[in-house]
Every structure is written in C-alpha cells, then in structure tokens.
GROMACS .gro file of C-alpha atoms in nm:
model
  485
    1UNK     CA    1   9.492  10.871  10.703
    2UNK     CA    2   9.593  11.220  10.597
    3UNK     CA    3   9.453  11.416  10.874
    4UNK     CA    4   9.304  11.734  10.733
    5UNK     CA    5   9.015  11.841  10.894
    6UNK     CA    6   8.938  12.172  11.111
    7UNK     CA    7   8.676  12.039  11.344
    8UNK     CA    8   8.480  11.712  11.359
    9UNK     CA    9   8.092  11.710  11.437
   10UNK     CA   10   7.906  11.417  11.584
   11UNK     CA   11   7.483  11.391  11.513
   12UNK     CA   12   7.374  11.539  11.186
   13UNK     CA   13   6.990  11.608  11.233
   14UNK     CA   14   6.909  11.975  11.117
   15UNK     CA   15   7.147  12.205  11.329
   16UNK     CA   16   7.452  11.984  11.271
   17UNK     CA   17   7.435  11.996  10.944
   18UNK     CA   18   7.364  12.344  10.901
   19UNK     CA   19   7.668  12.432  11.106
   20UNK     CA   20   7.847  12.217  10.842
   21UNK     CA   21   7.732  12.368  10.526
   22UNK     CA   22   7.826  12.761  10.738
   23UNK     CA   23   8.123  12.612  10.820
   24UNK     CA   24   8.276  12.511  10.443
   25UNK     CA   25   8.139  12.801  10.374
   26UNK     CA   26   8.369  13.009  10.587
   27UNK     CA   27   8.608  12.797  10.419
   28UNK     CA   28   8.645  12.547  10.703
   29UNK     CA   29   8.728  12.169  10.617
   30UNK     CA   30   8.486  12.009  10.816
   31UNK     CA   31   8.410  11.584  10.887
   32UNK     CA   32   8.076  11.420  10.949
   33UNK     CA   33   8.049  11.100  11.169
   34UNK     CA   34   7.649  11.037  11.328
   35UNK     CA   35   7.547  10.718  11.472
   36UNK     CA   36   7.314  10.608  11.144
   37UNK     CA   37   7.545  10.573  10.894
   38UNK     CA   38   7.333  10.630  10.640
   39UNK     CA   39   7.196  10.950  10.773
   40UNK     CA   40   7.572  11.040  10.694
   41UNK     CA   41   7.589  10.920  10.361
   42UNK     CA   42   7.229  11.100  10.265
   43UNK     CA   43   7.441  11.403  10.394
   44UNK     CA   44   7.772  11.338  10.182
   45UNK     CA   45   7.547  11.260   9.849
   46UNK     CA   46   7.304  11.555   9.844
   47UNK     CA   47   7.330  11.904  10.078
   48UNK     CA   48   7.674  11.845  10.147
   49UNK     CA   49   7.749  11.738   9.756
   50UNK     CA   50   8.025  11.997   9.584
   51UNK     CA   51   8.141  12.049   9.913
   52UNK     CA   52   8.504  12.019  10.138
   53UNK     CA   53   8.317  11.790  10.389
   54UNK     CA   54   8.468  11.420  10.448
   55UNK     CA   55   8.224  11.156  10.552
   56UNK     CA   56   8.337  10.911  10.806
   57UNK     CA   57   8.166  10.552  10.889
   58UNK     CA   58   8.321  10.535  11.288
   59UNK     CA   59   8.433  10.751  11.532
   60UNK     CA   60   8.835  10.620  11.448
   61UNK     CA   61   8.747  10.750  11.140
   62UNK     CA   62   8.640  11.102  11.212
   63UNK     CA   63   8.927  11.123  11.448
   64UNK     CA   64   9.164  11.034  11.220
   65UNK     CA   65   9.086  11.268  10.970
   66UNK     CA   66   9.148  11.589  11.243
   67UNK     CA   67   9.486  11.770  11.257
   68UNK     CA   68   9.591  11.869  11.591
   69UNK     CA   69   9.480  11.943  11.850
   70UNK     CA   70   9.183  11.773  11.760
   71UNK     CA   71   8.836  11.988  11.771
   72UNK     CA   72   8.511  11.735  11.787
   73UNK     CA   73   8.240  11.931  11.803
   74UNK     CA   74   7.848  11.670  11.924
   75UNK     CA   75   7.542  11.837  11.806
   76UNK     CA   76   7.346  11.540  12.019
   77UNK     CA   77   7.071  11.510  12.225
   78UNK     CA   78   7.122  11.647  12.584
   79UNK     CA   79   7.178  11.445  12.829
   80UNK     CA   80   7.281  11.099  12.829
   81UNK     CA   81   7.360  11.056  12.469
   82UNK     CA   82   7.632  11.352  12.550
   83UNK     CA   83   7.788  11.168  12.796
   84UNK     CA   84   7.738  10.780  12.620
   85UNK     CA   85   7.937  11.011  12.328
   86UNK     CA   86   8.178  11.135  12.512
   87UNK     CA   87   8.243  10.821  12.667
   88UNK     CA   88   8.329  10.634  12.327
   89UNK     CA   89   8.548  10.979  12.154
   90UNK     CA   90   8.785  10.999  12.495
   91UNK     CA   91   9.003  10.703  12.449
   92UNK     CA   92   9.038  10.822  12.084
   93UNK     CA   93   9.217  11.106  12.161
   94UNK     CA   94   9.538  11.307  12.293
   95UNK     CA   95   9.567  11.509  12.592
   96UNK     CA   96   9.500  11.923  12.446
   97UNK     CA   97   9.251  11.767  12.218
   98UNK     CA   98   8.853  11.971  12.255
   99UNK     CA   99   8.532  11.825  12.297
  100UNK     CA  100   8.238  12.020  12.201
  101UNK     CA  101   7.907  12.041  12.330
  102UNK     CA  102   7.693  12.250  12.064
  103UNK     CA  103   7.346  12.145  12.204
  104UNK     CA  104   7.064  12.287  12.526
  105UNK     CA  105   7.287  12.098  12.771
  106UNK     CA  106   7.172  12.152  13.136
  107UNK     CA  107   7.443  12.407  13.278
  108UNK     CA  108   7.504  12.163  13.538
  109UNK     CA  109   7.618  11.909  13.325
  110UNK     CA  110   7.770  12.062  13.153
  111UNK     CA  111   8.015  12.158  13.470
  112UNK     CA  112   8.026  11.815  13.527
  113UNK     CA  113   8.175  11.744  13.211
  114UNK     CA  114   8.431  12.025  13.250
  115UNK     CA  115   8.578  11.804  13.502
  116UNK     CA  116   8.591  11.490  13.439
  117UNK     CA  117   8.738  11.572  13.052
  118UNK     CA  118   9.016  11.773  13.220
  119UNK     CA  119   9.089  11.513  13.455
  120UNK     CA  120   9.194  11.325  13.133
  121UNK     CA  121   9.410  11.594  12.975
  122UNK     CA  122   9.132  11.741  12.765
  123UNK     CA  123   8.979  12.079  12.739
  124UNK     CA  124   8.605  12.089  12.698
  125UNK     CA  125   8.316  12.363  12.559
  126UNK     CA  126   8.012  12.340  12.627
  127UNK     CA  127   7.820  12.656  12.410
  128UNK     CA  128   7.465  12.722  12.409
  129UNK     CA  129   7.381  12.772  11.960
  130UNK     CA  130   7.105  12.991  11.949
  131UNK     CA  131   6.948  13.083  11.626
  132UNK     CA  132   6.757  12.771  11.448
  133UNK     CA  133   6.772  12.576  11.106
  134UNK     CA  134   6.818  12.964  10.975
  135UNK     CA  135   7.101  13.053  11.208
  136UNK     CA  136   7.291  12.738  11.233
  137UNK     CA  137   7.321  12.780  10.821
  138UNK     CA  138   7.380  13.194  10.806
  139UNK     CA  139   7.476  13.301  11.134
  140UNK     CA  140   7.377  13.151  11.460
  141UNK     CA  141   7.412  13.337  11.787
  142UNK     CA  142   7.681  13.149  11.970
  143UNK     CA  143   7.747  13.156  12.366
  144UNK     CA  144   8.110  12.909  12.432
  145UNK     CA  145   8.224  12.831  12.852
  146UNK     CA  146   8.420  12.580  12.973
  147UNK     CA  147   8.821  12.522  12.992
  148UNK     CA  148   8.965  12.868  12.917
  149UNK     CA  149   9.221  12.717  12.740
  150UNK     CA  150   9.047  12.577  12.434
  151UNK     CA  151   8.963  12.938  12.365
  152UNK     CA  152   9.246  13.031  12.124
  153UNK     CA  153   9.198  12.731  11.950
  154UNK     CA  154   8.753  12.714  11.841
  155UNK     CA  155   8.848  13.154  11.864
  156UNK     CA  156   8.821  13.156  11.424
  157UNK     CA  157   8.575  12.877  11.370
  158UNK     CA  158   8.295  12.964  11.652
  159UNK     CA  159   8.325  13.373  11.551
  160UNK     CA  160   8.363  13.300  11.134
  161UNK     CA  161   8.032  13.118  11.171
  162UNK     CA  162   7.872  13.329  11.470
  163UNK     CA  163   7.585  13.637  11.315
  164UNK     CA  164   7.740  13.932  11.252
  165UNK     CA  165   7.653  14.251  11.435
  166UNK     CA  166   7.644  14.606  11.164
  167UNK     CA  167   8.004  14.707  11.224
  168UNK     CA  168   8.121  14.313  11.143
  169UNK     CA  169   8.120  14.258  11.516
  170UNK     CA  170   8.021  13.852  11.552
  171UNK     CA  171   7.820  13.787  11.780
  172UNK     CA  172   8.046  13.492  11.939
  173UNK     CA  173   8.281  13.575  12.231
  174UNK     CA  174   8.435  13.336  12.518
  175UNK     CA  175   8.097  13.360  12.808
  176UNK     CA  176   8.347  13.217  13.129
  177UNK     CA  177   8.434  12.894  13.278
  178UNK     CA  178   8.300  12.561  13.313
  179UNK     CA  179   7.869  12.575  13.270
  180UNK     CA  180   7.902  12.981  13.173
  181UNK     CA  181   7.799  12.887  12.806
  182UNK     CA  182   7.519  12.717  12.872
  183UNK     CA  183   7.410  12.919  13.113
  184UNK     CA  184   7.355  13.252  12.973
  185UNK     CA  185   7.188  13.008  12.688
  186UNK     CA  186   6.930  12.832  12.991
  187UNK     CA  187   6.852  13.208  13.057
  188UNK     CA  188   6.872  13.339  12.667
  189UNK     CA  189   6.560  13.038  12.620
  190UNK     CA  190   6.418  13.175  12.986
  191UNK     CA  191   6.348  13.489  12.799
  192UNK     CA  192   6.222  13.390  12.470
  193UNK     CA  193   5.942  13.175  12.654
  194UNK     CA  194   5.870  13.507  12.780
  195UNK     CA  195   5.896  13.721  12.447
  196UNK     CA  196   5.678  13.450  12.330
  197UNK     CA  197   5.387  13.486  12.598
  198UNK     CA  198   5.444  13.856  12.602
  199UNK     CA  199   5.369  13.807  12.222
  200UNK     CA  200   5.052  13.617  12.256
  201UNK     CA  201   4.874  13.816  12.519
  202UNK     CA  202   4.877  14.095  12.273
  203UNK     CA  203   4.786  13.929  12.006
  204UNK     CA  204   4.494  13.798  12.229
  205UNK     CA  205   4.419  14.119  12.373
  206UNK     CA  206   4.323  14.304  11.989
  207UNK     CA  207   4.096  13.929  11.897
  208UNK     CA  208   3.925  13.897  12.138
  209UNK     CA  209   3.900  14.291  12.329
  210UNK     CA  210   3.953  14.551  12.015
  211UNK     CA  211   3.731  14.249  11.809
  212UNK     CA  212   4.028  14.240  11.548
  213UNK     CA  213   4.065  13.998  11.238
  214UNK     CA  214   4.407  13.848  11.202
  215UNK     CA  215   4.474  14.094  10.949
  216UNK     CA  216   4.458  14.383  11.126
  217UNK     CA  217   4.640  14.218  11.371
  218UNK     CA  218   4.955  14.180  11.140
  219UNK     CA  219   4.965  14.498  11.043
  220UNK     CA  220   5.000  14.641  11.403
  221UNK     CA  221   5.280  14.373  11.436
  222UNK     CA  222   5.362  14.494  11.146
  223UNK     CA  223   5.423  14.828  11.225
  224UNK     CA  224   5.528  14.785  11.630
  225UNK     CA  225   5.844  14.570  11.412
  226UNK     CA  226   5.973  14.971  11.303
  227UNK     CA  227   6.002  15.079  11.607
  228UNK     CA  228   6.122  15.024  11.998
  229UNK     CA  229   5.959  14.683  11.921
  230UNK     CA  230   6.170  14.591  11.680
  231UNK     CA  231   6.247  14.225  11.687
  232UNK     CA  232   6.321  13.821  11.528
  233UNK     CA  233   5.993  13.768  11.707
  234UNK     CA  234   5.732  14.085  11.656
  235UNK     CA  235   5.837  14.000  11.284
  236UNK     CA  236   5.771  13.677  11.237
  237UNK     CA  237   5.442  13.710  11.449
  238UNK     CA  238   5.311  13.923  11.165
  239UNK     CA  239   5.463  13.689  10.905
  240UNK     CA  240   5.236  13.430  11.118
  241UNK     CA  241   4.939  13.605  11.126
  242UNK     CA  242   4.917  13.746  10.767
  243UNK     CA  243   4.978  13.336  10.584
  244UNK     CA  244   4.643  13.235  10.514
  245UNK     CA  245   4.596  12.838  10.520
  246UNK     CA  246   4.442  12.666  10.260
  247UNK     CA  247   4.103  12.792  10.293
  248UNK     CA  248   4.216  13.143  10.275
  249UNK     CA  249   4.165  13.132  10.614
  250UNK     CA  250   4.463  13.233  10.868
  251UNK     CA  251   4.586  12.952  10.972
  252UNK     CA  252   4.703  13.069  11.311
  253UNK     CA  253   4.359  13.006  11.373
  254UNK     CA  254   4.361  12.665  11.261
  255UNK     CA  255   4.697  12.569  11.520
  256UNK     CA  256   4.566  12.404  11.867
  257UNK     CA  257   4.592  12.585  12.149
  258UNK     CA  258   4.859  12.333  12.320
  259UNK     CA  259   5.224  12.527  12.344
  260UNK     CA  260   5.485  12.299  12.358
  261UNK     CA  261   5.864  12.301  12.560
  262UNK     CA  262   6.161  12.117  12.544
  263UNK     CA  263   6.243  12.196  12.913
  264UNK     CA  264   6.523  12.480  12.912
  265UNK     CA  265   6.243  12.788  13.037
  266UNK     CA  266   6.151  12.588  13.256
  267UNK     CA  267   6.484  12.491  13.395
  268UNK     CA  268   6.577  12.898  13.403
  269UNK     CA  269   6.266  12.887  13.621
  270UNK     CA  270   6.406  12.599  13.889
  271UNK     CA  271   6.676  12.753  13.856
  272UNK     CA  272   6.579  13.173  13.972
  273UNK     CA  273   6.381  12.923  14.296
  274UNK     CA  274   6.727  12.712  14.360
  275UNK     CA  275   6.915  13.099  14.391
  276UNK     CA  276   6.606  13.234  14.539
  277UNK     CA  277   6.595  13.554  14.205
  278UNK     CA  278   6.202  13.652  14.182
  279UNK     CA  279   6.205  13.582  13.798
  280UNK     CA  280   5.829  13.621  13.767
  281UNK     CA  281   5.752  13.680  13.496
  282UNK     CA  282   5.965  13.433  13.277
  283UNK     CA  283   5.838  13.209  13.553
  284UNK     CA  284   5.470  13.266  13.463
  285UNK     CA  285   5.512  13.221  13.069
  286UNK     CA  286   5.675  12.856  13.164
  287UNK     CA  287   5.334  12.753  13.366
  288UNK     CA  288   5.114  12.950  13.088
  289UNK     CA  289   5.260  12.721  12.819
  290UNK     CA  290   5.129  12.408  13.101
  291UNK     CA  291   4.792  12.541  13.180
  292UNK     CA  292   4.744  12.596  12.743
  293UNK     CA  293   4.895  12.174  12.754
  294UNK     CA  294   4.556  12.117  12.911
  295UNK     CA  295   4.352  12.164  12.657
  296UNK     CA  296   4.080  11.930  12.729
  297UNK     CA  297   3.978  12.007  13.044
  298UNK     CA  298   3.997  12.418  12.980
  299UNK     CA  299   3.701  12.295  12.726
  300UNK     CA  300   3.538  12.108  13.028
  301UNK     CA  301   3.604  12.356  13.267
  302UNK     CA  302   3.473  12.626  13.006
  303UNK     CA  303   3.114  12.504  13.008
  304UNK     CA  304   3.133  12.506  13.412
  305UNK     CA  305   3.313  12.799  13.532
  306UNK     CA  306   3.180  13.147  13.423
  307UNK     CA  307   3.403  13.513  13.387
  308UNK     CA  308   3.275  13.822  13.346
  309UNK     CA  309   3.007  13.909  13.117
  310UNK     CA  310   3.163  13.964  12.736
  311UNK     CA  311   3.122  14.373  12.642
  312UNK     CA  312   3.193  14.542  12.307
  313UNK     CA  313   3.506  14.745  12.378
  314UNK     CA  314   3.379  15.111  12.355
  315UNK     CA  315   3.740  15.302  12.417
  316UNK     CA  316   3.988  15.438  12.225
  317UNK     CA  317   4.077  15.147  11.985
  318UNK     CA  318   4.394  15.350  11.900
  319UNK     CA  319   4.490  15.416  12.252
  320UNK     CA  320   4.463  15.115  12.365
  321UNK     CA  321   4.675  14.946  12.100
  322UNK     CA  322   4.891  15.245  12.208
  323UNK     CA  323   4.912  15.124  12.573
  324UNK     CA  324   4.953  14.764  12.411
  325UNK     CA  325   5.264  14.868  12.239
  326UNK     CA  326   5.391  15.044  12.591
  327UNK     CA  327   5.284  14.740  12.794
  328UNK     CA  328   5.451  14.445  12.589
  329UNK     CA  329   5.750  14.723  12.630
  330UNK     CA  330   5.775  14.766  12.969
  331UNK     CA  331   5.685  14.354  13.013
  332UNK     CA  332   5.981  14.328  12.773
  333UNK     CA  333   6.227  14.531  13.061
  334UNK     CA  334   6.159  14.357  13.325
  335UNK     CA  335   6.162  13.984  13.138
  336UNK     CA  336   6.571  14.060  13.060
  337UNK     CA  337   6.586  14.299  13.413
  338UNK     CA  338   6.472  13.926  13.583
  339UNK     CA  339   6.718  13.721  13.346
  340UNK     CA  340   7.022  13.980  13.477
  341UNK     CA  341   6.926  13.918  13.828
  342UNK     CA  342   6.969  13.540  13.750
  343UNK     CA  343   7.277  13.537  13.535
  344UNK     CA  344   7.431  13.818  13.829
  345UNK     CA  345   7.339  13.578  14.097
  346UNK     CA  346   7.481  13.253  13.947
  347UNK     CA  347   7.826  13.454  13.820
  348UNK     CA  348   7.826  13.557  14.189
  349UNK     CA  349   7.801  13.148  14.329
  350UNK     CA  350   8.016  12.981  14.014
  351UNK     CA  351   8.238  13.241  13.981
  352UNK     CA  352   8.149  13.369  13.685
  353UNK     CA  353   8.346  13.674  13.523
  354UNK     CA  354   8.051  13.716  13.275
  355UNK     CA  355   8.051  14.070  13.019
  356UNK     CA  356   7.693  14.111  13.073
  357UNK     CA  357   7.687  14.419  12.826
  358UNK     CA  358   7.904  14.142  12.583
  359UNK     CA  359   7.599  13.859  12.629
  360UNK     CA  360   7.352  14.124  12.499
  361UNK     CA  361   7.583  14.178  12.188
  362UNK     CA  362   7.600  13.801  12.173
  363UNK     CA  363   7.228  13.843  12.154
  364UNK     CA  364   7.223  14.128  11.913
  365UNK     CA  365   7.149  13.900  11.589
  366UNK     CA  366   7.167  13.509  11.482
  367UNK     CA  367   6.926  13.516  11.807
  368UNK     CA  368   6.591  13.441  11.823
  369UNK     CA  369   6.547  13.709  12.066
  370UNK     CA  370   6.782  13.927  11.830
  371UNK     CA  371   6.624  14.322  11.831
  372UNK     CA  372   6.714  14.650  11.898
  373UNK     CA  373   6.646  14.669  12.238
  374UNK     CA  374   6.954  14.458  12.277
  375UNK     CA  375   7.155  14.796  12.217
  376UNK     CA  376   7.012  14.931  12.480
  377UNK     CA  377   7.105  14.663  12.709
  378UNK     CA  378   7.457  14.644  12.603
  379UNK     CA  379   7.499  15.022  12.665
  380UNK     CA  380   7.318  15.037  12.968
  381UNK     CA  381   7.595  14.733  13.140
  382UNK     CA  382   7.874  14.942  12.925
  383UNK     CA  383   7.830  15.259  13.129
  384UNK     CA  384   7.770  15.089  13.452
  385UNK     CA  385   7.941  14.770  13.427
  386UNK     CA  386   7.829  14.755  13.842
  387UNK     CA  387   7.483  14.814  13.733
  388UNK     CA  388   7.246  14.609  14.023
  389UNK     CA  389   6.928  14.578  13.774
  390UNK     CA  390   6.863  14.702  13.436
  391UNK     CA  391   6.543  14.880  13.575
  392UNK     CA  392   6.803  15.114  13.752
  393UNK     CA  393   6.943  15.222  13.395
  394UNK     CA  394   6.873  15.585  13.316
  395UNK     CA  395   6.700  15.445  13.005
  396UNK     CA  396   6.489  15.171  13.117
  397UNK     CA  397   6.400  15.383  13.442
  398UNK     CA  398   6.243  15.642  13.204
  399UNK     CA  399   6.097  15.345  12.945
  400UNK     CA  400   5.916  15.231  13.185
  401UNK     CA  401   5.820  15.539  13.359
  402UNK     CA  402   5.672  15.689  13.033
  403UNK     CA  403   5.466  15.320  12.948
  404UNK     CA  404   5.330  15.196  13.314
  405UNK     CA  405   5.010  15.411  13.222
  406UNK     CA  406   4.964  15.230  12.922
  407UNK     CA  407   5.076  14.912  13.135
  408UNK     CA  408   4.839  14.964  13.398
  409UNK     CA  409   4.501  15.017  13.120
  410UNK     CA  410   4.573  14.774  12.955
  411UNK     CA  411   4.626  14.477  13.272
  412UNK     CA  412   4.313  14.645  13.429
  413UNK     CA  413   4.102  14.570  13.106
  414UNK     CA  414   4.195  14.295  13.095
  415UNK     CA  415   4.070  14.179  13.458
  416UNK     CA  416   3.757  14.341  13.368
  417UNK     CA  417   3.768  14.147  13.022
  418UNK     CA  418   3.857  13.848  13.167
  419UNK     CA  419   4.091  13.785  12.955
  420UNK     CA  420   4.418  13.594  13.082
  421UNK     CA  421   4.770  13.841  13.041
  422UNK     CA  422   4.977  13.635  13.363
  423UNK     CA  423   5.325  13.770  13.142
  424UNK     CA  424   5.185  14.111  13.155
  425UNK     CA  425   5.046  14.139  13.509
  426UNK     CA  426   5.330  13.931  13.690
  427UNK     CA  427   5.648  14.210  13.542
  428UNK     CA  428   5.413  14.484  13.626
  429UNK     CA  429   5.345  14.357  14.008
  430UNK     CA  430   5.729  14.278  13.968
  431UNK     CA  431   5.745  14.649  13.928
  432UNK     CA  432   5.585  14.729  14.227
  433UNK     CA  433   5.718  14.512  14.474
  434UNK     CA  434   6.112  14.620  14.307
  435UNK     CA  435   6.006  14.948  14.424
  436UNK     CA  436   5.853  14.967  14.639
  437UNK     CA  437   6.039  15.023  14.980
  438UNK     CA  438   5.816  14.826  15.199
  439UNK     CA  439   5.637  14.495  15.166
  440UNK     CA  440   5.378  14.285  15.375
  441UNK     CA  441   5.666  14.044  15.443
  442UNK     CA  442   5.658  14.159  15.816
  443UNK     CA  443   5.311  13.997  15.835
  444UNK     CA  444   5.473  13.663  15.708
  445UNK     CA  445   5.754  13.719  15.894
  446UNK     CA  446   5.559  13.743  16.207
  447UNK     CA  447   5.336  13.424  16.083
  448UNK     CA  448   5.664  13.237  16.078
  449UNK     CA  449   5.798  13.342  16.417
  450UNK     CA  450   5.384  13.258  16.570
  451UNK     CA  451   5.403  12.897  16.385
  452UNK     CA  452   5.756  12.836  16.431
  453UNK     CA  453   5.934  13.034  16.595
  454UNK     CA  454   6.131  13.156  16.339
  455UNK     CA  455   6.260  13.472  16.443
  456UNK     CA  456   6.273  13.822  16.298
  457UNK     CA  457   6.494  14.115  16.259
  458UNK     CA  458   6.372  14.463  16.359
  459UNK     CA  459   6.370  14.800  16.138
  460UNK     CA  460   6.474  14.925  16.412
  461UNK     CA  461   6.750  14.724  16.501
  462UNK     CA  462   7.064  14.691  16.256
  463UNK     CA  463   7.059  14.384  15.995
  464UNK     CA  464   7.158  14.046  16.146
  465UNK     CA  465   7.012  14.050  16.464
  466UNK     CA  466   6.714  13.788  16.594
  467UNK     CA  467   6.461  13.814  16.804
  468UNK     CA  468   6.135  13.590  16.878
  469UNK     CA  469   5.865  13.673  17.047
  470UNK     CA  470   5.650  13.427  17.282
  471UNK     CA  471   5.249  13.564  17.092
  472UNK     CA  472   5.092  13.332  17.315
  473UNK     CA  473   5.237  13.337  17.650
  474UNK     CA  474   5.232  12.976  17.666
  475UNK     CA  475   5.567  12.889  17.464
  476UNK     CA  476   5.890  12.886  17.571
  477UNK     CA  477   6.224  13.072  17.428
  478UNK     CA  478   6.379  12.789  17.143
  479UNK     CA  479   6.377  12.930  16.851
  480UNK     CA  480   6.462  12.820  16.490
  481UNK     CA  481   6.858  12.810  16.386
  482UNK     CA  482   6.849  12.894  16.045
  483UNK     CA  483   6.661  13.223  15.920
  484UNK     CA  484   6.622  13.249  15.523
  485UNK     CA  485   6.618  13.621  15.375
   0.00000   0.00000   0.00000
C-alpha cells in the first residue's frame, strides 16, 4: 500500500469530521476510519468529496496509508473507548509512532496512557481541543501534552489548523508532560462553566429585578461586547436573546431551565477539592447546574417556600446595569484567578513546567472562553512569571478595586430581591477572604482540638509548632498525629 497520508484520524463525529476538513484545507493528507464503516463512507462521499481525504475500512488499512513516523489521532468518546482503540492500534504500530488523543479525556487517564504507550516504544499525546464545531472546522484552541519527543512530529499539523491571534501566532503550543494538556483543557472547561453561570445570573437579574425584556437585555450584552467584557460568550448571549421562535417570541424563554453537563466542570471542582484549592466560584457554577436539574422539585418547592415580597425596582436602572457590568467583570477575574491557582498547584505536584502566559495565549482565540480579557492575563504572567495570584497583578488589583462598589451593590440587591447569584456572591466572598489577613479559622481549629485533639498552631509561635489544650480538664495528653492546614 502506498503510504501517503500525513496523519490518520479515528472517529468521525462532528469534531472529528471538521478537524479532518481543517487539516485538508491546510494541505495535509488525512486517512480516516470509523468503527461504523457506513459513517466513513458517507463522509468520504459527501463532506469530504473533492478533497485528498482517504477512507479506510479497517485499522490495518488506516495504518497502511500513513507515512512514518505514523501519527494517529483519536476523536472517540472519553474513557474505555479510548483504551480499547489504543489496545487495537498498538500491535499495528512501530516504535516511534505517535498516538494522539484529542477527546475530553481525564488527565489522570492521560498520565497512565502516556506511561503505557511509552513502555511499548511509542509516543502518546493527550491534547485538549476547544472551540466546538466551528472551531474544529476553522481553527480551534489546541492544548497538547504527553511525550515531549512527539511534539516536533505533530507541531506543524496542529499549529497549522489552530486558531491564530492578530499577529498570526497559533493558539497551540506544547503544554507539558503526560497529562498537562488535558489538565489545562479541564481547567478551561471549569472556567467556561463559571463564565456561563455569571452571564446567566446577569441575564436573570436584568429580567427579574429590572423587568427588562429579551431585546433590551440583548442590547446590553451587545454593548458589553464592545468593551472590557468583549468575548465569545458575551457575543453569543446577545445573539441568543435576540433570536425569535416561530411564534415571534424570544426562543430563549421557551427553553427548559435545566442545564446539562458532560463532566469536565465537575472534574475541575473535584480536583480542586483533592488538591485543597479554594475553587469556590467554579464549584458553585457546577452546583448551580445540578440545582437547575431538579426542575420538578423546584416547581413543587415554589408553591411552598417563600422569599421576600417582589418589589418594583426603584433605583437608577442604568446605574444598576453599569454595576452589573462591574460585578460580572470582577467575578470573571476571580474565576480565572482560581483556575490559575489550580494549575499552579497541579504543576508543582506533577512536575509540569507550565507557561501561564502562554496558556492564556492558547485561549485567546478559537476556544469557548476566548476574550480580549485573556490578553491582560498573558501580560500579567509575562511581567511576573512567578505571580502567585492574578489578583496581585497591578492591572487586576486595580480592576477589582474599581469594580467592587458595583459588585457589592449587585450582590446586595440580589439578596434583597431573593434572586440566587451563587457565582457572583461566592466570587465576592473569595475576594474578601483572600484579602483578609485574619479569618475565623482559629475557631474551627480550636473546635477540632476540643473534640478530636487535632492540635493547633499559635500566632505568637513559629509555624510548625503544635499545641494541644485540655479544654475540659478531663482529657489526656494524647493528640492526633496529623494536622492539615
């Protein structure tokens, strides 16, 4: 068989098909395989007609079409399907060949798979791909990690098909070893959950507190999209609110208020808990979706549970909208600050050398959270690569300080009117907690020592010295052997 394909791709769902067409547009010959052969045939005869794409009915045929070193990209469902596909591929490949997992895999699976594939003499890449159908077709954000030796052999393909920033720099670069790429993609998705929840809360406040209709709210989002909140999600929210259904009414109001989720946001929150990182805002965004899913319970509860009396808004409407813009922006800063905290801690634990400014650049175009805001994050880490927290950068410090008056007024108004704003309020609580030199955790530690002899440290003694008090006069000298702070 004449080996003339630059890369093979397995899995021809929407993302897979569009990545193939994107590669073809950039001059790469792609061989494709799908477990259901008819899907591959339909793709070759329709979407890929008049291209250089080569169809393969078996994995053996696919591998036979590939130039050496062979590069095979998997776009299959995360979990066991990825493992089964790798298991089927390994006997067909040679040492030095490369397997690329482009799905939404858990980074811990990617760490394991990298070791397993490298043990067979091959290389493995786990890469996050963000941007949805449109991004895959015309330029996604790509976050590759895994075997560093493989990067030179896939760099040209991945950077060619990736989105580009204004100066032509691709939104794709090497992230780090084993699971680093998929970890960064996971954090991206967690931040995406946060951004979406914040936008939903802003929409809800304008609708309920201010009594604005969909067209009026759409105009606000379109105005915001021209300023510091300029982003893909703000842009599409303006479009969504303006869209009319067949009855001439805003379609968004006909959509059931029960949000779905595929799990990556939940992974972000779980990993934050495991690593001890206070990812409060993103966790609240995930839990808000879980609460929304309890639709039937909420309908029943709405007939029994009561909040404050609904009052007409009596303040300055434009001032409230301006405050809301500030609240949204400040909360967004906190969301990203928390996401970067999680990446820094994971990098330390797993030995990854992450380029934090570079990661912001990867997200600058092509992905769902793309926004002008990311340019400021890139600059912050270029100025101070060791920056401990985004909130300590001068730009973001000033931005939050300037926004907090409006931010506090919005959260207060939401509480007064009985409108849930879990993301905005938790972001504000995190900011207040982070800026306080002293928190009431001393009381918690005293309680732990009282009932469990867990010991405590003292403010007037060096860190690392532990003390126990016999609070009742009836305890002993035995203390717990662990202290986690």
